[in-house]
Coordinates of N, CA and C in Angstrom, one line a residue:
X5 N 10.5 -54.2 49.4 CA 11.8 -53.1 49.5 C 11.4 -52.5 51.0
X6 N 12.6 -52.3 51.6 CA 12.4 -51.9 53.0 C 12.1 -49.9 53.0
X7 N 12.1 -49.6 53.6 CA 11.9 -47.8 53.4 C 13.6 -47.7 53.5
X8 N 14.0 -48.0 54.3 CA 15.8 -47.4 54.1 C 16.0 -48.0 53.1
X9 N 16.2 -48.7 52.3 CA 16.5 -48.9 51.2 C 16.0 -48.2 50.2
X10 N 14.6 -47.6 50.2 CA 13.5 -46.4 49.5 C 14.6 -45.2 49.4
X11 N 14.8 -44.8 50.7 CA 15.3 -43.7 51.3 C 16.8 -43.4 50.9
X12 N 17.2 -44.6 50.8 CA 19.0 -44.9 50.1 C 18.8 -44.5 48.7
X13 N 18.1 -45.1 47.9 CA 17.7 -44.8 46.3 C 17.6 -43.4 46.1
X14 N 16.6 -42.9 46.8 CA 15.9 -41.5 46.4 C 17.0 -40.6 46.6
X15 N 17.8 -40.6 47.2 CA 19.3 -39.9 48.0 C 20.5 -39.7 46.5
X16 N 20.4 -41.1 46.2 CA 21.4 -41.6 45.3 C 20.9 -41.0 44.2
X17 N 19.6 -41.0 43.7 CA 19.0 -40.8 42.6 C 19.1 -38.9 42.4
X18 N 19.1 -38.2 43.7 CA 19.2 -36.8 43.6 C 20.3 -36.6 43.6
X19 N 21.2 -37.0 44.2 CA 23.0 -36.6 43.9 C 23.4 -37.0 42.2
X20 N 23.0 -38.1 41.9 CA 23.5 -38.2 40.2 C 22.4 -37.1 39.3
X21 N 21.3 -36.5 39.7 CA 20.5 -35.6 38.6 C 20.8 -34.2 39.3
X22 N 21.5 -34.0 40.1 CA 21.9 -32.6 40.8 C 22.1 -31.5 39.8
X23 N 22.8 -32.0 38.7 CA 23.4 -31.2 37.5 C 22.1 -31.1 36.8
X24 N 21.5 -32.0 36.4 CA 20.4 -31.6 35.8 C 19.2 -30.8 36.3
X25 N 18.9 -30.9 37.9 CA 18.1 -30.0 38.4 C 18.8 -28.6 38.5
X26 N 20.1 -28.5 38.5 CA 20.3 -27.1 38.3 C 20.4 -26.4 36.8
X27 N 20.5 -27.1 36.2 CA 20.4 -26.6 34.4 C 18.9 -26.2 34.2
X28 N 18.2 -27.2 34.9 CA 16.6 -26.8 34.8 C 16.3 -26.0 35.6
X29 N 16.7 -25.7 36.8 CA 16.3 -24.4 37.4 C 17.2 -23.2 36.8
X30 N 18.0 -23.2 36.3 CA 18.8 -21.6 35.6 C 17.9 -21.5 34.3
X31 N 17.5 -22.8 33.2 CA 16.8 -22.2 32.2 C 15.3 -21.4 32.5
X32 N 15.0 -21.7 33.8 CA 13.2 -21.5 34.5 C 13.7 -20.0 35.1
X33 N 14.7 -19.8 35.3 CA 15.2 -18.4 35.6 C 15.4 -17.6 34.5
X34 N 16.1 -18.0 33.5 CA 15.9 -17.2 32.1 C 14.7 -17.0 31.9
X35 N 13.6 -18.0 31.9 CA 12.2 -17.7 31.2 C 11.7 -16.2 32.3
X36 N 11.9 -16.4 33.6 CA 11.3 -15.8 34.4 C 12.1 -14.0 34.2
X37 N 13.3 -14.2 33.4 CA 14.3 -12.7 33.4 C 14.6 -12.5 34.2
X38 N 15.1 -13.3 35.2 CA 15.6 -12.8 36.4 C 17.2 -12.2 35.8
X39 N 17.4 -11.4 36.7 CA 18.4 -9.9 36.3 C 19.4 -11.0 36.5
X40 N 20.7 -10.7 35.2 CA 22.0 -11.3 35.5 C 22.7 -10.5 36.3
X41 N 23.3 -11.2 37.2 CA 24.7 -11.0 38.3 C 25.9 -10.7 37.4
X42 N 26.7 -9.7 37.0 CA 27.6 -9.4 36.5 C 28.5 -9.6 37.5
X43 N 30.2 -9.9 36.9 CA 31.4 -9.8 38.2 C 31.5 -8.4 38.2
X44 N 32.4 -8.0 39.3 CA 32.8 -6.9 39.7 C 33.6 -6.2 38.4
X45 N 34.5 -6.9 37.7 CA 35.4 -6.4 36.5 C 34.7 -6.0 35.6
X46 N 33.2 -6.2 35.2 CA 32.6 -5.7 34.4 C 32.2 -4.5 34.5
X47 N 31.9 -4.1 36.3 CA 31.1 -3.3 36.3 C 31.0 -1.9 35.2
X48 N 32.2 -1.5 34.4 CA 31.9 0.0 33.8 C 31.2 -0.3 32.5
X49 N 30.7 -1.5 32.2 CA 30.1 -2.3 30.5 C 28.7 -1.8 31.2
X50 N 27.8 -1.6 29.8 CA 26.2 -1.8 29.8 C 25.8 -2.9 30.1
X51 N 25.0 -2.8 30.7 CA 24.4 -4.7 30.9 C 22.8 -4.1 30.6
X52 N 22.0 -5.5 30.4 CA 20.7 -5.0 30.3 C 20.1 -6.8 30.3
X53 N 19.3 -7.1 30.8 CA 18.6 -8.8 30.5 C 17.6 -8.8 29.2
X54 N 18.2 -9.6 28.2 CA 17.3 -9.6 27.2 C 16.1 -10.7 27.4
X55 N 14.8 -10.4 26.3 CA 13.7 -11.0 26.5 C 14.1 -12.1 25.9
X56 N 15.1 -12.8 25.3 CA 15.1 -13.8 24.2 C 14.6 -15.0 24.6
X57 N 15.2 -15.3 26.0 CA 15.0 -16.5 26.4 C 13.4 -16.6 26.7
X58 N 12.8 -15.9 27.1 CA 11.2 -16.4 27.0 C 10.6 -15.8 25.9
X59 N 11.0 -15.3 25.2 CA 10.2 -15.5 23.7 C 10.1 -16.4 23.1
X60 N 11.7 -17.3 23.3 CA 12.0 -18.5 22.1 C 10.9 -19.5 23.1
X61 N 11.3 -19.3 24.3 CA 10.2 -20.9 25.0 C 8.8 -20.4 24.7
X62 N 8.5 -19.3 24.7 CA 6.8 -19.0 24.3 C 6.4 -19.4 23.1
X63 N 7.5 -19.3 22.4 CA 7.6 -20.0 20.9 C 7.1 -21.5 20.9
X64 N 8.4 -22.0 21.3 CA 8.2 -23.5 21.9 C 6.9 -24.2 22.3
X65 N 6.2 -23.7 23.5 CA 5.1 -24.1 24.3 C 4.3 -24.0 23.1
X66 N 4.1 -22.9 22.5 CA 2.8 -22.4 21.7 C 2.8 -23.6 20.2
X67 N 4.0 -23.8 19.9 CA 3.9 -24.9 18.8 C 3.7 -26.3 19.3
X68 N 3.9 -26.6 20.5 CA 3.9 -28.0 21.3 C 2.2 -28.0 21.5
X69 N 2.0 -26.9 22.2 CA 0.3 -27.0 22.6 C -0.6 -27.1 21.9
X70 N -0.3 -26.4 20.7 CA -1.2 -25.9 19.5 C -1.1 -27.3 18.3
X71 N -0.2 -27.8 18.5 CA -0.2 -29.2 17.5 C -1.3 -30.1 18.0
X72 N -1.3 -30.6 16.4 CA -3.0 -31.7 16.7 C -2.2 -32.9 17.4
X73 N -2.9 -33.5 18.2 CA -2.9 -34.7 18.8 C -3.8 -36.0 18.3
X74 N -2.9 -36.8 17.8 CA -3.8 -37.9 17.4 C -3.2 -39.3 17.8
X75 N -3.9 -39.8 18.8 CA -3.7 -41.1 19.2 C -4.2 -42.4 17.7
X76 N -3.0 -43.2 17.8 CA -3.0 -43.9 16.6 C -2.7 -45.3 17.2
X77 N -3.0 -46.4 16.4 CA -3.3 -47.7 16.9 C -2.1 -48.2 15.2
X78 N -1.1 -48.5 15.2 CA -0.5 -49.0 13.7 C -0.9 -50.1 13.5
X79 N -1.6 -50.4 12.0 CA -2.2 -51.4 11.8 C -1.9 -52.4 10.7
X80 N -1.0 -51.9 9.8 CA -0.3 -52.8 9.1 C -0.9 -53.5 8.2
X81 N -0.8 -54.9 8.4 CA -1.8 -55.6 7.2 C -2.7 -56.4 7.9
X82 N -3.4 -55.9 9.4 CA -4.5 -56.3 9.7 C -5.8 -56.8 8.8
X83 N -6.3 -57.7 9.7 CA -7.2 -58.2 8.9 C -8.9 -57.2 9.6
X84 N -9.8 -57.6 9.0 CA -11.0 -56.4 9.1 C -11.4 -56.4 10.4
X85 N -11.4 -57.8 11.4 CA -11.8 -58.0 12.7 C -10.8 -57.3 13.3
X86 N -9.4 -57.3 13.2 CA -8.4 -56.8 14.1 C -8.4 -55.2 14.1
X87 N -8.7 -55.0 12.7 CA -8.9 -53.1 12.2 C -9.8 -52.5 12.8
X88 N -11.3 -53.4 13.0 CA -12.1 -52.9 13.6 C -11.6 -52.5 15.2
X89 N -11.1 -53.2 16.1 CA -10.8 -53.7 17.3 C -9.6 -52.4 17.5
X90 N -8.9 -52.3 16.4 CA -7.4 -51.0 16.5 C -8.5 -49.9 16.5
X91 N -9.3 -49.6 15.4 CA -10.1 -48.2 15.4 C -10.9 -47.7 16.8
X92 N -11.3 -49.2 17.3 CA -12.1 -49.0 18.8 C -11.1 -48.3 19.8
X93 N -9.9 -48.9 20.0 CA -9.1 -48.5 20.8 C -8.5 -46.9 20.5
X94 N -8.4 -46.5 19.2 CA -8.0 -45.3 19.1 C -9.4 -44.1 19.6
X95 N -10.6 -44.5 19.0 CA -11.4 -43.8 19.4 C -11.7 -43.8 21.1
X96 N -11.4 -44.9 21.5 CA -11.2 -44.9 23.3 C -10.5 -43.9 23.9
X97 N -9.6 -43.9 23.0 CA -7.9 -43.0 23.6 C -8.3 -41.5 23.5
X98 N -8.8 -41.3 22.2 CA -9.4 -39.8 21.8 C -10.2 -39.3 22.7
X99 N -11.5 -40.3 23.3 CA -12.0 -39.9 24.1 C -11.9 -39.8 25.3
X100 N -11.2 -40.9 25.6 CA -10.5 -40.7 27.1 C -9.6 -39.3 27.2
X101 N -8.8 -38.9 26.3 CA -7.8 -37.2 26.6 C -9.2 -36.4 26.4
X102 N -10.0 -36.3 25.9 CA -11.2 -35.5 25.8 C -11.6 -35.0 27.1
X103 N -12.1 -36.6 27.7 CA -12.8 -36.5 29.1 C -11.7 -35.8 29.8
X104 N -10.5 -36.2 29.9 CA -9.1 -35.7 30.9 C -8.8 -34.3 31.0
X105 N -9.2 -33.4 29.4 CA -9.2 -32.2 29.3 C -10.4 -31.8 30.2
X106 N -11.6 -32.4 30.4 CA -12.8 -31.7 30.7 C -12.5 -31.5 32.1
X107 N -12.0 -32.3 33.0 CA -11.8 -33.0 34.5 C -10.6 -31.7 34.4
X108 N -9.3 -31.5 33.9 CA -8.5 -30.4 34.4 C -9.1 -29.0 33.8
X109 N -9.8 -28.7 33.0 CA -10.7 -27.9 32.9 C -11.3 -27.2 34.0
X110 N -11.8 -28.1 34.8 CA -13.0 -28.2 36.0 C -11.9 -27.7 37.2
X111 N -10.7 -28.2 37.3 CA -9.6 -27.8 38.0 C -8.9 -26.7 37.9
X112 N -9.6 -25.9 36.7 CA -8.6 -24.8 36.8 C -7.6 -24.6 36.0
X113 N -7.2 -25.6 35.3 CA -5.7 -26.5 34.7 C -5.9 -26.3 33.2
X114 N -4.7 -26.2 32.4 CA -5.0 -26.4 31.2 C -5.1 -27.3 30.5
X115 N -5.4 -27.8 29.4 CA -5.3 -29.2 28.5 C -4.1 -29.7 28.6
X116 N -4.3 -31.2 28.8 CA -2.9 -32.0 29.1 C -1.9 -31.8 28.3
X117 N -2.1 -31.6 26.9 CA -1.0 -31.0 25.7 C -0.3 -29.8 26.1
X118 N -0.8 -28.9 26.7 CA -0.8 -27.5 27.0 C 0.2 -27.5 28.2
X119 N 0.0 -28.6 29.3 CA 0.6 -28.8 30.5 C 1.9 -29.3 29.9
X120 N 1.6 -30.5 29.4 CA 3.0 -31.2 29.1 C 3.6 -30.1 28.3
X121 N 3.1 -29.6 27.5 CA 4.4 -28.5 26.6 C 5.0 -27.5 27.9
X122 N 4.4 -27.0 28.6 CA 4.6 -26.0 29.9 C 5.8 -26.9 30.4
X123 N 5.5 -28.0 31.0 CA 6.6 -28.7 31.9 C 7.7 -28.8 31.1
X124 N 7.5 -29.5 29.8 CA 8.7 -30.0 29.2 C 9.8 -28.6 28.8
X125 N 9.2 -27.7 28.4 CA 10.1 -26.4 27.7 C 10.9 -25.8 29.3
X126 N 9.6 -25.5 30.1 CA 10.0 -24.5 31.2 C 11.4 -25.1 32.0
X127 N 10.8 -26.5 32.9 CA 11.3 -27.2 33.7 C 12.4 -28.2 33.1
X128 N 12.2 -28.4 31.6 CA 13.2 -29.4 31.2 C 12.6 -30.7 31.5
X129 N 11.6 -31.2 32.0 CA 11.1 -32.3 31.8 C 9.7 -32.6 32.6
X130 N 8.7 -33.9 31.9 CA 7.2 -33.3 32.7 C 7.3 -35.0 33.0
X131 N 6.8 -35.3 34.2 CA 6.1 -36.6 34.8 C 4.9 -36.3 35.3
X132 N 4.4 -37.6 35.2 CA 2.9 -37.5 35.6 C 2.2 -39.0 36.1
X133 N 1.3 -39.1 36.0 CA 0.5 -40.2 36.1 C -0.8 -40.6 35.6
X134 N -1.5 -41.7 34.9 CA -2.5 -41.9 34.1 C -3.1 -43.1 34.9
X135 N -4.2 -42.7 34.9 CA -5.1 -43.6 35.9 C -6.5 -43.8 35.0
X136 N -6.8 -45.0 35.3 CA -8.5 -45.2 34.5 C -9.1 -46.2 35.2
X137 N -9.9 -45.1 36.1 CA -11.1 -46.3 37.0 C -12.6 -46.0 37.0
X138 N -13.2 -47.1 37.6 CA -14.4 -46.7 37.4 C -15.2 -46.1 38.7
X139 N -16.6 -45.4 38.4 CA -16.9 -45.2 39.6 C -18.5 -45.3 39.2
X140 N -19.5 -44.9 40.3 CA -20.8 -45.1 40.2 C -21.3 -44.7 38.9
X141 N -20.6 -43.2 38.8 CA -21.3 -42.8 37.3 C -20.6 -43.1 36.0
X142 N -19.8 -43.9 36.1 CA -18.6 -44.2 34.4 C -17.5 -44.9 34.7
X143 N -16.4 -44.4 33.9 CA -15.6 -44.4 33.8 C -14.6 -43.1 33.3
X144 N -13.7 -43.0 34.9 CA -13.0 -41.9 34.9 C -11.5 -41.8 34.2
X145 N -11.0 -40.7 33.5 CA -9.8 -41.0 33.0 C -9.1 -39.5 33.8
X146 N -7.5 -39.9 34.5 CA -6.8 -39.3 35.1 C -5.6 -39.0 34.5
X147 N -5.2 -38.3 33.5 CA -3.4 -38.4 33.0 C -3.1 -36.9 34.1
X148 N -2.6 -36.6 34.8 CA -1.9 -35.4 35.3 C -0.5 -35.4 35.6
X149 N 0.1 -34.2 34.8 CA 1.7 -33.7 34.5 C 1.6 -33.4 35.9
X150 N 3.2 -33.6 36.8 CA 3.5 -33.2 37.4 C 5.1 -32.2 37.0
X151 N 5.3 -31.4 37.9 CA 6.9 -30.3 37.7 C 7.8 -31.5 38.7
X152 N 8.7 -31.6 38.3 CA 9.5 -32.6 39.2 C 10.8 -31.9 39.7

């Protein structure tokens, strides 16, 4: 793919999703308790900024972040050998997520589950990258969410 095609595609995607981005920015401003701007014809009415959007989102983030994360490989009627392989895959995933949380803590960030909960609730979506690579000291897990 040529660079000009990539730039064209990116601009098309940005235009197609601009309404979603505006809504996500508005939701984030509600969480930040940005003061509401009243129309001039309502100047005689009392006004206040409610903390209800922030309280609601904080509860949602808390529920998502504190839930139990259990990677599972569905086994169905697998034979004993396949069950053993599936169990090892589950343990590998659990260990990888724990190692990734340690890596994120070293960077002074939260757990992966907490970060995903925050981005999903506060910004409307979460994107990220997941990489598994070998180093001189062992295998590194890198799952990092980003705000889009």
